XYZ file of C-alpha atoms in Angstrom:
762
model
C -12.872 -6.073 3.406
C -13.421 -6.726 7.103
C -10.357 -8.246 8.755
C -10.237 -11.706 10.296
C -9.980 -10.284 13.818
C -13.175 -8.235 13.304
C -15.067 -11.216 11.875
C -13.940 -13.316 14.825
C -15.196 -10.654 17.210
C -18.661 -10.551 15.646
C -18.925 -14.333 15.733
C -18.315 -14.253 19.472
C -20.496 -11.175 19.963
C -23.631 -12.570 18.378
C -23.265 -15.744 20.412
C -23.354 -13.777 23.659
C -26.796 -12.180 23.303
C -29.070 -13.321 26.095
C -30.179 -12.885 29.676
C -28.353 -13.259 32.962
C -29.308 -13.741 36.580
C -26.512 -12.294 38.727
C -26.971 -9.059 40.679
C -23.891 -6.806 40.636
C -23.536 -3.772 42.904
C -24.081 -0.406 41.279
C -22.258 2.772 42.226
C -18.975 4.678 42.238
C -18.785 6.180 45.711
C -16.858 9.076 47.242
C -14.288 7.694 49.718
C -14.901 10.420 52.302
C -18.618 9.529 52.470
C -18.258 5.757 52.877
C -18.840 5.911 56.633
C -22.318 7.387 56.331
C -23.410 5.774 53.065
C -21.709 2.420 52.511
C -19.696 1.030 55.421
C -22.477 -1.103 56.907
C -23.396 -2.694 53.576
C -19.754 -3.324 52.690
C -19.193 -5.087 56.001
C -22.355 -7.145 55.486
C -20.817 -8.347 52.228
C -17.739 -9.503 54.117
C -15.385 -6.512 54.350
C -13.253 -6.615 57.509
C -12.091 -2.997 57.250
C -13.723 0.240 58.359
C -14.380 3.317 56.238
C -11.519 5.015 58.115
C -9.160 2.244 56.955
C -10.080 2.989 53.347
C -9.937 6.776 53.485
C -8.342 8.776 56.282
C -6.463 12.032 56.707
C -5.331 11.130 60.239
C -3.580 7.813 59.620
C -2.314 5.702 56.752
C -5.150 4.205 54.725
C -5.751 2.404 51.455
C -6.056 5.723 49.588
C -2.341 6.354 50.194
C -1.494 3.435 47.890
C -3.690 4.591 44.990
C -2.465 6.897 42.209
C -3.865 8.523 39.123
C -1.472 7.156 36.503
C -0.818 9.805 33.867
C -4.312 11.209 34.356
C -5.818 8.445 32.193
C -5.485 5.259 34.282
C -5.099 4.102 37.869
C -2.071 2.539 39.519
C -1.199 1.213 42.971
C 1.876 1.085 45.183
C 3.010 -2.505 45.791
C 6.334 -2.045 47.560
C 7.974 0.294 50.085
C 10.365 1.284 47.274
C 7.854 3.087 45.056
C 7.033 0.140 42.781
C 3.816 0.908 40.893
C 1.521 -1.627 39.254
C -0.908 -0.749 36.473
C -2.248 -2.283 33.263
C -0.137 -3.201 30.253
C -2.448 -1.110 28.088
C -1.940 1.861 30.437
C 1.827 1.595 30.133
C 1.658 0.652 26.450
C 2.458 4.137 25.172
C 5.585 4.305 27.330
C 6.717 0.861 26.191
C 6.123 1.917 22.592
C 8.121 5.134 23.025
C 11.135 3.104 24.117
C 10.698 0.494 21.358
C 12.527 0.353 18.057
C 12.811 -2.315 15.387
C 16.128 -3.324 17.000
C 14.781 -3.217 20.588
C 11.168 -4.252 20.146
C 9.922 -4.127 23.743
C 6.323 -4.375 22.533
C 6.982 -7.822 21.108
C 9.714 -9.055 23.438
C 8.820 -7.348 26.710
C 11.110 -5.316 28.933
C 12.524 -6.012 32.397
C 14.978 -3.758 34.211
C 17.435 -5.927 36.107
C 18.791 -2.955 38.066
C 17.493 0.477 39.102
C 19.903 2.024 36.590
C 18.130 0.203 33.747
C 14.719 1.657 34.617
C 13.610 3.984 31.810
C 12.396 7.583 32.357
C 9.167 8.755 30.696
C 8.997 12.546 30.248
C 5.489 13.847 30.886
C 4.271 10.750 32.738
C 2.965 11.469 36.246
C 1.676 9.662 39.332
C -0.796 11.660 41.432
C -1.787 10.814 45.013
C -4.820 12.154 46.869
C -3.821 13.912 50.089
C -7.358 14.693 51.247
C -10.899 15.504 50.118
C -13.253 18.248 51.254
C -16.874 19.208 50.613
C -16.644 22.820 49.376
C -20.187 23.181 48.043
C -21.068 26.193 50.179
C -17.871 28.083 49.330
C -18.143 27.411 45.596
C -21.845 28.274 45.292
C -21.556 31.418 47.435
C -22.921 34.399 45.507
C -24.599 32.366 42.763
C -28.136 32.856 44.086
C -28.497 36.228 42.401
C -26.955 35.244 39.057
C -29.228 36.308 36.192
C -27.762 33.924 33.603
C -25.910 30.613 33.554
C -22.838 32.468 32.302
C -22.936 34.781 35.333
C -23.362 31.809 37.642
C -20.447 29.959 36.053
C -18.221 33.044 36.252
C -18.928 33.313 39.982
C -18.216 29.610 40.460
C -14.885 29.853 38.633
C -13.829 32.823 40.779
C -14.753 30.896 43.902
C -12.882 27.804 42.706
C -9.753 29.862 42.122
C -10.027 31.489 45.540
C -10.674 28.244 47.439
C -7.923 26.374 45.552
C -5.304 29.011 46.301
C -6.246 29.150 49.973
C -6.035 25.356 50.277
C -2.604 24.991 48.650
C -0.849 28.227 49.574
C 2.637 27.535 50.905
C 2.614 23.866 49.862
C 3.731 21.852 46.831
C 0.223 20.420 46.547
C -2.382 21.096 43.867
C -6.144 21.405 44.248
C -8.772 19.927 41.942
C -12.373 21.073 42.469
C -15.060 19.286 40.480
C -18.849 19.575 40.216
C -20.957 16.596 41.287
C -24.608 15.847 40.545
C -24.495 18.335 37.638
C -23.260 21.193 39.806
C -25.507 20.681 42.830
C -22.425 19.826 44.916
C -18.670 20.521 44.718
C -15.763 18.587 46.217
C -12.095 19.503 46.422
C -9.250 17.007 46.059
C -5.832 18.079 47.359
C -3.237 16.224 45.281
C 0.486 15.490 45.227
C 1.936 14.807 41.766
C 5.221 13.002 41.111
C 6.875 13.664 37.752
C 9.689 11.114 37.701
C 8.010 7.809 36.808
C 10.209 5.140 35.226
C 9.394 1.972 33.318
C 10.477 -1.120 35.251
C 8.880 -4.035 33.467
C 6.290 -5.124 30.928
C 5.509 -8.574 29.551
C 5.572 -9.176 25.801
C 2.368 -8.199 24.001
C 1.646 -11.892 23.492
C 0.961 -11.944 27.260
C 0.057 -8.327 28.047
C -2.309 -8.080 25.057
C -3.140 -11.765 24.711
C -6.456 -12.098 22.896
C -6.057 -8.707 21.211
C -9.125 -7.246 19.554
C -10.822 -10.642 19.419
C -11.096 -10.801 23.213
C -11.354 -7.080 23.977
C -14.402 -6.382 26.199
C -15.085 -10.147 26.370
C -15.199 -12.914 28.971
C -13.700 -15.533 29.378
C -10.405 -13.644 29.302
C -6.764 -14.739 29.596
C -4.791 -11.493 29.318
C -1.770 -10.734 31.510
C -2.634 -7.037 31.340
C -0.049 -5.473 33.644
C 3.100 -3.366 33.624
C 5.438 -2.078 36.314
C 6.785 1.419 36.919
C 8.617 3.081 39.775
C 7.901 6.479 41.274
C 11.000 8.502 42.114
C 11.215 11.461 44.503
C 13.627 14.256 45.248
C 14.841 15.433 48.654
C 12.485 14.819 51.594
C 10.582 12.194 49.583
C 8.768 14.979 47.698
C 8.005 15.373 43.968
C 10.842 16.476 41.686
C 11.578 16.644 37.980
C 13.573 13.734 36.572
C 17.116 13.518 37.871
C 19.577 10.617 38.151
C 19.956 11.707 41.772
C 16.302 11.040 42.638
C 15.517 8.130 44.959
C 12.619 5.646 44.913
C 9.553 7.149 46.567
C 8.583 5.710 49.946
C 4.768 5.598 50.030
C 2.699 6.017 53.184
C 1.125 2.669 52.365
C 1.640 -0.099 49.844
C -0.735 -2.975 49.211
C 0.278 -6.442 50.379
C -0.418 -9.100 47.745
C -2.470 -12.138 48.682
C -1.343 -15.576 47.547
C -4.610 -17.103 48.774
C -6.537 -16.124 45.647
C -10.279 -15.692 45.242
C -13.373 -17.811 45.642
C -16.954 -17.326 44.545
C -18.775 -14.979 46.913
C -15.631 -13.198 48.143
C -15.922 -9.469 48.857
C -14.069 -7.247 46.371
C -13.438 -3.537 46.138
C -12.150 -1.399 43.259
C -10.302 1.780 44.236
C -9.469 4.146 41.385
C -10.193 7.078 39.111
C -13.170 6.229 36.849
C -13.301 8.632 33.919
C -16.804 9.459 32.772
C -20.317 8.080 33.194
C -23.756 9.504 32.377
C -26.141 7.457 34.485
C -28.843 10.135 34.774
C -29.349 11.019 31.094
C -32.919 11.411 29.869
C -34.532 9.121 27.307
C -33.957 11.668 24.516
C -30.210 11.626 25.161
C -29.993 7.838 25.233
C -32.058 7.607 22.056
C -29.708 10.023 20.276
C -26.689 7.945 21.330
C -28.334 4.670 20.337
C -29.908 5.687 17.021
C -27.636 8.450 15.708
C -24.219 8.879 17.256
C -22.975 5.364 17.972
C -23.912 3.718 14.639
C -22.041 6.330 12.588
C -18.989 6.424 14.862
C -18.804 2.629 14.759
C -18.798 2.659 10.952
C -16.130 5.384 10.730
C -13.780 3.606 13.112
C -14.301 0.207 11.531
C -13.327 1.687 8.165
C -10.148 3.125 9.658
C -9.304 -0.075 11.537
C -9.522 -2.215 8.407
C -7.059 0.047 6.575
C -4.553 0.160 9.429
C -4.888 -3.560 10.124
C -3.852 -4.421 6.572
C -0.862 -2.066 6.580
C 0.320 -3.183 10.028
C 0.328 -6.815 8.944
C 2.407 -5.919 5.890
C 5.161 -4.058 7.777
C 6.786 -4.442 11.201
C 7.750 -0.776 11.098
C 4.136 0.294 10.560
C 2.965 -2.207 13.175
C 5.205 -0.665 15.837
C 4.288 2.889 14.847
C 0.558 2.271 14.921
C 0.258 -0.289 17.719
C -0.959 2.142 20.390
C -3.111 4.125 17.938
C -4.809 0.996 16.644
C -5.527 -0.226 20.170
C -7.058 3.125 21.113
C -9.256 3.282 18.005
C -10.404 -0.327 18.407
C -11.143 0.066 22.096
C -13.844 2.707 21.606
C -15.167 1.043 18.429
C -15.886 -2.231 20.163
C -17.184 -0.501 23.282
C -19.781 1.462 21.285
C -20.993 -1.756 19.649
C -21.441 -3.390 23.050
C -22.977 -0.236 24.482
C -25.698 -0.155 21.824
C -26.399 -3.823 22.291
C -26.614 -3.325 26.063
C -28.942 -0.329 25.739
C -31.282 -2.442 23.633
C -31.074 -5.460 25.908
C -31.710 -3.402 29.055
C -34.675 -1.715 27.377
C -32.982 1.471 28.539
C -34.921 4.031 26.513
C -38.282 2.726 27.721
C -37.024 2.492 31.315
C -35.892 6.122 31.149
C -39.279 7.119 29.739
C -41.041 5.319 32.600
C -38.969 7.229 35.159
C -39.762 10.495 33.381
C -43.496 9.712 33.516
C -43.238 9.068 37.254
C -41.330 12.317 37.676
C -43.986 14.230 35.729
C -46.752 12.725 37.876
C -44.851 13.589 41.059
C -44.377 17.185 39.895
C -48.042 17.520 38.922
C -49.189 16.455 42.391
C -47.842 19.576 44.118
C -48.153 23.276 43.222
C -44.712 24.154 44.591
C -43.124 21.374 42.566
C -45.006 22.535 39.468
C -43.520 25.990 39.951
C -40.025 24.531 40.330
C -40.003 21.663 37.812
C -43.184 22.086 35.753
C -41.735 22.626 32.268
C -38.550 20.597 32.754
C -39.362 17.600 30.535
C -40.747 19.814 27.757
C -37.517 21.836 27.811
C -35.460 18.657 27.537
C -37.455 17.642 24.476
C -37.079 21.077 22.882
C -33.311 21.196 23.366
C -32.602 17.689 22.122
C -34.648 18.395 18.987
C -32.427 21.437 18.418
C -29.477 19.029 18.118
C -30.952 17.248 15.077
C -28.217 17.288 12.432
C -25.794 18.977 14.815
C -24.692 15.895 16.731
C -24.054 13.792 13.645
C -22.136 16.615 11.930
C -20.005 17.067 15.016
C -19.304 13.333 15.124
C -18.158 13.311 11.493
C -15.930 16.340 12.037
C -14.255 14.753 15.067
C -14.148 11.131 13.911
C -13.812 11.423 10.121
C -12.210 14.778 9.272
C -9.931 15.064 12.296
C -9.589 11.287 12.397
C -7.187 11.826 9.471
C -3.737 12.480 10.896
C -2.538 14.992 8.312
C -5.689 17.074 8.833
C -5.244 17.026 12.595
C -1.553 17.958 12.258
C -2.308 20.860 9.916
C -5.009 22.130 12.254
C -2.423 22.394 15.039
C -0.630 25.052 12.963
C -3.617 27.429 13.107
C -2.187 29.570 15.899
C 1.185 29.922 14.154
C -0.467 30.880 10.872
C -2.537 33.518 12.629
C 0.560 34.976 14.306
C 2.330 35.191 10.950
C -0.671 36.778 9.263
C -0.980 39.370 12.026
C 2.778 40.027 11.924
C 3.010 39.307 15.631
C 6.257 39.889 17.562
C 8.945 37.463 16.439
C 9.365 36.246 20.015
C 5.742 35.019 20.011
C 6.265 33.324 16.648
C 9.490 31.659 17.795
C 7.811 30.357 20.951
C 5.025 28.769 18.902
C 7.548 27.319 16.436
C 9.444 25.702 19.308
C 6.252 24.030 20.561
C 5.420 22.734 17.099
C 8.951 21.443 16.537
C 8.660 19.281 19.653
C 5.154 18.172 18.665
C 6.223 17.297 15.107
C 9.158 15.212 16.342
C 6.836 12.975 18.370
C 4.199 12.983 15.628
C 6.426 11.746 12.798
C 8.058 9.110 14.993
C 4.779 7.177 14.762
C 3.478 8.260 11.357
C 3.172 6.499 8.016
C 1.976 8.761 5.194
C 0.813 5.967 2.808
C -1.500 4.583 5.506
C -2.832 8.018 6.373
C -3.467 8.711 2.692
C -5.761 5.676 2.485
C -7.540 6.733 5.668
C -7.899 10.260 4.232
C -9.714 9.034 1.117
C -11.962 6.594 2.969
C -13.027 8.737 5.936
C -13.587 11.979 4.038
C -15.634 10.037 1.508
C -17.850 8.795 4.358
C -18.225 12.353 5.637
C -19.105 13.601 2.139
C -21.675 10.886 1.417
C -23.343 10.491 4.827
C -23.902 14.130 5.761
C -26.448 16.328 4.013
C -24.793 18.652 1.470
C -26.294 21.640 3.251
C -24.060 20.768 6.208
C -20.833 20.337 4.208
C -17.789 22.549 4.786
C -16.825 24.816 1.863
C -13.898 22.623 0.842
C -16.300 19.866 -0.233
C -17.665 22.138 -2.964
C -14.154 22.311 -4.400
C -13.829 18.514 -4.227
C -17.157 18.219 -6.020
C -16.165 20.562 -8.858
C -12.449 19.794 -9.232
C -12.328 16.065 -8.405
C -15.961 15.101 -9.158
C -16.304 13.898 -5.578
C -13.421 11.429 -5.968
C -11.577 11.549 -2.641
C -8.861 9.163 -3.808
C -7.782 11.720 -6.417
C -8.109 14.486 -3.846
C -5.896 12.498 -1.448
C -3.267 12.011 -4.169
C -3.131 15.762 -4.737
C -3.002 16.723 -1.061
C -0.278 14.245 -0.130
C 1.792 15.215 -3.166
C 1.634 18.966 -2.529
C 1.266 19.380 1.242
C 4.260 20.080 3.454
C 2.430 18.302 6.266
C 2.873 14.919 4.579
C 6.514 14.649 5.687
C 8.831 15.614 8.519
C 11.064 17.450 6.047
C 8.132 19.481 4.777
C 7.070 20.522 8.273
C 10.661 21.367 9.154
C 10.816 23.690 6.149
C 7.508 25.352 7.072
C 8.775 26.025 10.585
C 12.089 27.362 9.273
C 10.158 29.769 7.030
C 8.071 30.851 10.019
C 11.209 31.821 11.921
C 11.954 34.143 8.984
C 8.454 35.604 9.135
C 7.290 33.773 5.994
C 3.826 32.158 5.924
C 4.064 28.857 4.029
C 1.021 27.494 5.862
C -2.065 29.328 4.628
C -2.026 28.026 1.035
C -1.034 24.474 1.946
C -3.792 22.085 0.736
C -3.916 20.115 4.004
C -4.161 23.339 5.997
C -6.880 24.655 3.664
C -8.872 21.480 4.311
C -8.360 21.639 8.076
C -9.262 25.340 8.146
C -12.406 24.817 6.098
C -13.640 22.071 8.424
C -12.690 24.014 11.558
C -14.343 27.191 10.237
C -17.540 25.314 9.447
C -17.572 23.801 12.917
C -16.913 27.138 14.586
C -19.551 29.022 12.585
C -22.309 26.438 12.099
C -22.008 23.659 14.674
C -20.410 25.049 17.797
C -22.871 27.933 18.454
C -25.924 25.652 18.526
C -24.076 22.833 20.259
C -22.744 25.166 22.956
C -26.065 26.932 23.491
C -28.005 23.685 23.783
C -25.474 22.124 26.145
C -25.508 25.222 28.328
C -29.280 24.863 28.486
C -28.986 21.153 29.229
C -26.530 21.790 32.062
C -29.159 23.869 33.843
C -31.925 21.381 33.051
C -29.926 18.405 34.324
C -28.996 20.254 37.498
C -32.696 20.819 38.190
C -33.623 17.287 37.121
C -30.961 15.776 39.385
C -32.200 17.847 42.323
C -35.767 16.803 41.521
C -34.945 13.091 41.332
C -33.172 13.223 44.689
C -36.135 15.056 46.175
C -38.606 12.561 44.695
C -36.633 9.427 45.664
C -35.495 10.318 49.160
C -35.232 6.653 50.135
C -32.627 6.052 47.407
C -28.888 6.581 47.913
C -27.569 8.396 44.846
C -23.971 8.275 43.676
C -22.479 10.978 41.421
C -21.393 10.285 37.856
C -17.720 9.482 37.413
C -15.543 12.501 36.598
C -11.954 11.210 36.942
C -11.958 11.662 40.715
C -11.098 9.003 43.289
C -13.966 6.539 43.846
C -14.724 3.220 45.500
C -16.858 0.487 43.940
C -17.577 -2.830 45.646
C -19.178 -6.176 44.929
C -18.447 -9.888 45.072
C -16.717 -12.510 42.961
C -19.437 -14.283 40.994
C -20.156 -15.999 37.667
C -22.907 -15.022 35.228
C -25.022 -16.438 32.407
C -24.536 -14.650 29.055
C -27.126 -16.782 27.250
C -29.702 -19.353 28.180
C -28.032 -22.632 29.061
C -24.514 -21.205 29.370
C -22.895 -20.188 32.643
C -19.431 -18.652 32.736
C -17.152 -19.565 35.626
C -15.798 -16.677 37.659
C -12.156 -17.495 36.861
C -9.848 -18.581 34.046
C -6.553 -20.484 34.059
C -3.421 -20.928 31.972
C -5.029 -23.980 30.398
C -7.423 -21.600 28.628
C -4.457 -19.700 27.206
C -3.164 -22.925 25.690
C -6.589 -23.826 24.293
C -6.894 -20.444 22.584
C -3.325 -20.709 21.283
C -4.292 -23.984 19.628
C -7.361 -22.418 17.968
C -5.455 -21.141 14.940
C -6.076 -17.397 15.359
C -2.335 -16.793 15.431
C -2.299 -12.997 15.417
C -4.245 -12.646 18.674
C -3.514 -15.969 20.369
C 0.197 -16.446 19.723
C 2.141 -17.209 22.907
C 5.833 -17.247 23.856
C 7.546 -20.628 23.814
C 8.661 -20.214 27.414
C 5.083 -19.776 28.627
C 4.127 -23.043 26.935
C 7.147 -24.729 28.494
C 6.184 -23.557 31.993
C 2.643 -24.817 31.409
C 3.750 -28.239 30.183
C 6.038 -28.656 33.187
C 3.355 -27.226 35.509
C 6.167 -25.066 36.849
C 3.986 -22.519 38.635
C 6.039 -22.118 41.791
C 4.101 -20.854 44.804
C 1.619 -19.015 42.578
C -0.373 -21.988 41.291
C -3.240 -23.668 43.104
C -4.349 -27.296 42.931
C -2.272 -27.913 39.819
C -3.703 -24.892 37.983
C -2.317 -21.434 37.253
C -5.105 -18.840 37.769
C -5.107 -16.052 35.155
C -8.208 -13.875 35.528
C -11.483 -13.481 37.409
C -14.684 -11.442 37.340
C -16.647 -9.636 40.030
C -19.703 -7.413 40.292
C -17.921 -4.070 40.672
C -19.170 -1.001 38.771
C -16.246 0.297 36.674
C -15.524 2.395 33.598
C -12.612 3.870 31.643
C -10.041 5.316 34.032
C -10.505 2.305 36.311
C -7.963 0.524 34.125
C -5.127 -0.457 36.438
C -7.265 -0.116 39.569
C -6.458 -2.594 42.329
C -8.971 -5.283 43.187
C -8.808 -5.388 46.978
C -10.184 -8.170 49.162
C -11.942 -8.034 52.525
C -8.615 -7.658 54.355
C -7.257 -4.785 52.258
C -4.940 -7.003 50.189
C -4.331 -6.868 46.446
C -5.876 -9.847 44.651
C -6.003 -8.526 41.079
C -5.830 -5.612 38.658
C -8.940 -4.339 36.897
C -8.501 -4.054 33.130
C -11.836 -4.429 31.360
C -15.580 -5.055 31.503
C -17.545 -7.863 29.955
C -19.108 -6.915 26.630
C -22.600 -7.510 27.996
C -21.978 -4.742 30.537
C -20.387 -1.936 28.494
C -23.602 0.100 28.605
C -23.077 0.644 32.345
C -21.725 4.145 31.622
C -25.272 5.109 30.616
C -27.644 2.598 32.162
C -26.909 -0.101 34.705
C -28.227 -3.591 34.037
C -27.711 -5.597 37.245
C -27.993 -8.899 35.395
C -25.058 -8.285 33.094
C -22.279 -6.114 34.507
C -18.954 -7.723 35.475
C -15.509 -6.170 35.758
C -12.590 -8.262 34.503
C -9.299 -8.521 36.381
C -5.966 -10.238 35.964
C -5.246 -12.405 39.006
C -2.373 -11.056 41.132
C -0.895 -14.562 41.265
C -0.601 -14.635 37.467
C 1.178 -11.278 37.588
C 3.680 -12.670 40.098
C 4.092 -15.864 38.072
C 4.940 -13.920 34.906
C 7.375 -11.615 36.726
C 9.119 -14.395 38.611
C 8.914 -17.628 36.621
C 8.531 -16.287 33.069
C 10.654 -13.102 33.122
C 13.139 -14.195 35.766
C 12.682 -10.869 37.552
C 12.384 -12.347 41.023
C 14.248 -9.359 42.449
C 11.061 -7.337 41.894
C 8.923 -9.876 43.737
C 11.369 -9.782 46.644
C 10.602 -6.117 47.339
C 6.838 -6.784 47.470
C 4.892 -7.951 50.529
C 3.339 -11.353 49.794
C 0.897 -12.714 52.372
C -1.159 -15.827 53.033
C -2.889 -14.591 56.202
C -5.088 -11.546 56.970
C -2.225 -9.009 57.117
C -3.335 -5.673 55.639
C -0.179 -3.627 56.087
C -2.211 -0.939 57.861
C -0.992 -0.672 61.490
C -4.422 0.019 62.970
C -6.052 -2.889 61.122
C -3.338 -5.399 61.959
C -3.370 -4.251 65.596
C -7.134 -4.870 65.756
C -6.665 -8.293 64.224
C -3.933 -9.203 66.699
C -6.075 -8.022 69.614
C -8.967 -10.039 68.243
C -6.745 -13.106 67.845
C -5.492 -12.746 71.426
C -9.029 -12.380 72.725
C -10.123 -15.375 70.682
C -7.278 -17.498 72.065
C -8.057 -16.319 75.581
C -11.737 -17.166 75.141
C -10.882 -20.615 73.784
C -8.519 -21.247 76.691
C -11.208 -20.188 79.166
C -13.768 -22.458 77.491
C -11.382 -25.422 77.690
C -10.718 -24.654 81.348
C -14.435 -24.345 82.146
C -15.134 -27.575 80.284
C -12.442 -29.366 82.271
C -13.862 -28.085 85.560
C -17.361 -29.243 84.615
C -16.026 -32.656 83.719
C -14.114 -32.965 87.003
C -17.178 -31.832 88.934
C -19.362 -34.352 87.132
C -16.913 -37.159 87.851
C -16.756 -36.156 91.529
């Protein structure tokens, strides 16, 4: 049965189908190229900074306040004492790790009153960008004579290693070199990574996750999606492993926070690390996503969500264990639904086909272009046809088979089993055992076997019934003969007999391994995992790898051809988890005919949703209601209202979570945390009428920290402003000079006016 939260989502989703009129700004731009590509347009939209103020290697700039948070989100420095702001859902895993039934920080929130109470998070990092460099020539050197793609890639990897070492030799920095435009260009990012990042504060989930799955990807939104961490450094303000002796990091720049808020038409900029987009896919690729991949993945995840939802409601222990997992599963599930809807609404497949027809005509008009690009579209068609049956099988292996936790756990023991079978040196075995012991400890902390058993039966049954028998792994033949295709009975047997169903069982397997005994190979969960993995390796991966290698070459040529054909167009590279800038303006939009959404939400909307009766997603703390009823907003409210969220026309994607929303003066005005559901297809095709990024208003963040949590000591270390102060010396100096000149000009005008008046009277 579909849960209440899922039914509520669909009710809202179907209501929001329609057309819109706003025109967002497309693109995720490289900071080092803003001067030549974007500065003029950004200033026309109202920006008062220069490209050098945003990205510079010669002086402090906005980039010095931006961090890659854990490699999966973005964060920003908001104090001179290393205070880092990101999303609640980005810090959720850390909050969960510190939560127990007795100290339920997920439900109650957490606020460190002193530095000593700030909680360390092993493995969590904060990475700053020191500088960027175009290294295309160095990386592509020697590739001209490569006979195969493999030879070319081998040369590129050697060059990357050489250039990286030369750039970081003698420093504590790292180098990241990534391909752009499908390998037509390469850029290097020199990075500095801090490894001591401590949890400082997080609101209760009833604020940080307010709206839950019902509101996910939707607007209007009322979520206080933020959390606070602090970056610590060792001697000389440099990165160091965790130590009680470490001191708060002193950043080169931290963002001042504006108390002036936002208005419609205001310039906005998103600075962060967007994860992955595929804006230049061909029509065949989009069609495969729309018709094959997304529908099946949506069904698999919905099945899993319904099972977990029921078990989480029945047990607080299960709820805490599966909170982060559920959120992660639901996030992609809902995104894929919106993505398919957006692809259809934008008529994306037909638009791609139109572009391909234009490209074909352009190629046909010139003999040299025919020689270079003549068979490109035919090759695309040939390779995507080769993926028939492969893509869907791969999706079921990843989402259904390895979507079962016990199967994924057992698969992680493959290397150890191989070492035991080969009678490898005991030192190698012991090293692998040690890794798995640490992994198993974390794994079983958030595991519930009865829930996984239900997921096992449901997901493997979907795999069995929805994939052609000719593409089944060998283990399914055994299920067919022994269990008559009944995966509930199969699940009963596996969970009764497998050591991987319990922490004690895994502990015993690892103890046997230290004695050289293989208790893994005949385990039923391992047999299942091995059968699926073997089938993938032997029947799916070869074709999938070959086709994608072919497609890499084809897309590189296609990208070069498009840029050659459309020389009047400014192209931006797909997101690849590197630092980017997106910009737009604060503006409303129309999701359906006759309905226009405002660009902002307030605390009143929180109270209205709380009164709607959907208690699980719209429950609120009593203190928040009390503050609302008293209108006790402090200096953070405006005109009797408490702003909560706003939307703008910035192009964002996953990885931009936690990115600062920066105004025309370089001040923090919000934190990006989502996109509207109408715009989730923007990873594949950009519909300018629909895309909006959703942010929590910085004033709501301050209100929750100060008035709700009583953590005013954290606000005191921030820089709150009501004027144009940017915190960048060069910008503030220009502003002061401009103010002086303006005052001088006004004084001169008054003086001249007085003289004219006296002369006239005389």
